[in-house]
């Protein structure tokens, strides 16, 4: 390692190894990851975006309202950046190279962006703290089971985590680099074009800037506040946001107002939390915090929590206060969901921007603890870090590809969380195990299948799986009363679930999928 350090390739080589390892994990058996219920909206929109660029070329018809309405109307309540990532993967890997089926191609853009985010996490932590802390932060991020799941599916939540972190990164680097200062506005514009929770990241940046520049603000307030980062945001962010979203090119005021109004008056989301079902009113303020504590590996929580106590705050001003920025960003990311009147799900889906910052804190915490562990020989002082990740790795292997069911040891795993009244899964997932069962069961016959307690999501999900060649065409979605098979997904947030479960007691079970002893779904054969 000393030789690599002397020739200046230690950090790039390490980053490359981590990136390749993460990419391998993300794409390995990606076809086995369940279909989420909202992916159908984003997948369809991404395919439409791909057709827009393919059919329009650079002609003037690309700017016509009729053309834009045709290709950009679908899922117009959400900005386009994440769907553009999906569209890129679909166009390159499915339509042109024909390397991937439709599902994996629509997902791979998000996974590739996850690798980009990992590189930014490494770079920030190395520059702010140390090389070893950067390695540990990267590993803590890779081994976040629920975040890992979101990095493998065609949804928006991982993308906004990435764009939010990159914006904060550019802002911080902008104190010492004109290039990154001017990139701040670009990064923020892309974050705005990802999801509505991105604008909240301005708050930690402003607080941090006021703290770092408090003396200059007192002496030269106007000159100081017009720092290159903020000038860049004023010049580039909103124009880039509108430029990236053709849907807003016509009827701009109305459509932008509709976008904001949709999220201001978002329909209620059911959540089963500590034994109660919530929608309107939504769960208590502490819901996101508790879910974060129960679904994040204990080792990550431990080292993230000690990092502020071990940090040398007096020396922070020499490096533009990176720890303060990380803590502020993490707090705002989760607090926005805790205290603002927005719905949230039975998980950590809507505050994914919190987790890159948590990984940075955990990486610094582990680095500092091991650095000060003088009982160990200096040469091997960081070797114990290898063993820190073993529990979460085994949990991820145990859950296979269903990491939305992950709960940590404090929760007692998936089984303990279910016993104490938390949902063991959400998203109305069409699991790969379900696909495999019906492929085998319906190999030589047509199977009409009904679902409860939320049947409506499984018809479009099964269509996606059929088009990609994962699910037999003999599978037919059916309404209750006209089915050969009945699938009960064990989701407590639906009030009718207990009565459906009781009424199913006498039916003939033919298959049950369990994770850590908890049933996720049960298939019943309906006798004639």
Coordinates of C-alpha atoms in Angstrom, one line a residue, residues 78-82 113 156-168 184-206 233 237-238 241 259 263 328-329 332-334 336-337 340 349-354 357:
X78 CA -43.0 13.6 -10.5
X79 CA -39.9 15.3 -12.1
X80 CA -38.0 13.3 -14.7
X81 CA -34.4 12.8 -13.7
X82 CA -34.8 9.3 -12.2
X113 CA -26.2 6.0 -10.5
X156 CA -37.4 7.6 -7.5
X157 CA -36.2 7.2 -3.9
X158 CA -32.6 6.2 -4.4
X159 CA -32.1 8.8 -7.1
X160 CA -33.1 11.7 -4.9
X161 CA -30.7 10.4 -2.2
X162 CA -27.9 10.5 -4.7
X163 CA -28.7 13.9 -6.2
X164 CA -29.1 15.4 -2.7
X165 CA -25.8 14.2 -1.5
X166 CA -24.0 15.3 -4.7
X167 CA -25.5 18.8 -4.3
X168 CA -24.1 19.0 -0.7
X184 CA -23.3 23.5 -7.1
X185 CA -26.1 25.1 -9.1
X186 CA -26.0 22.3 -11.7
X187 CA -26.2 19.7 -9.0
X188 CA -29.1 21.4 -7.2
X189 CA -31.0 21.8 -10.5
X190 CA -30.7 18.0 -11.1
X191 CA -31.8 17.4 -7.5
X192 CA -34.8 19.6 -8.1
X193 CA -35.6 17.5 -11.2
X194 CA -35.5 14.3 -9.2
X195 CA -38.1 14.6 -6.4
X196 CA -39.8 17.2 -4.3
X197 CA -37.9 16.5 -1.1
X198 CA -34.6 17.7 -2.7
X199 CA -35.2 21.4 -2.0
X200 CA -35.1 20.8 1.7
X201 CA -31.3 20.3 1.4
X202 CA -30.9 24.0 1.0
X203 CA -31.6 24.4 4.7
X204 CA -28.5 22.6 6.0
X205 CA -26.4 24.3 3.4
X206 CA -27.6 27.7 4.5
X233 CA -27.7 28.1 -7.8
X237 CA -30.7 25.6 -10.9
X238 CA -34.2 26.6 -11.9
X241 CA -34.9 22.1 -13.7
X259 CA -47.1 19.5 -9.6
X263 CA -47.8 16.9 -3.3
X328 CA -27.2 19.1 9.6
X329 CA -27.9 17.3 6.3
X332 CA -32.9 17.9 7.9
X333 CA -33.3 14.8 5.6
X334 CA -35.3 12.9 8.2
X336 CA -38.6 17.0 6.9
X337 CA -40.6 13.8 7.0
X340 CA -44.0 18.3 7.9
X349 CA -38.5 4.9 1.5
X350 CA -39.2 8.6 1.6
X351 CA -36.1 9.7 3.5
X352 CA -33.4 7.9 1.6
X353 CA -31.3 11.1 1.4
X354 CA -30.6 10.6 5.1
X357 CA -24.8 11.1 5.4

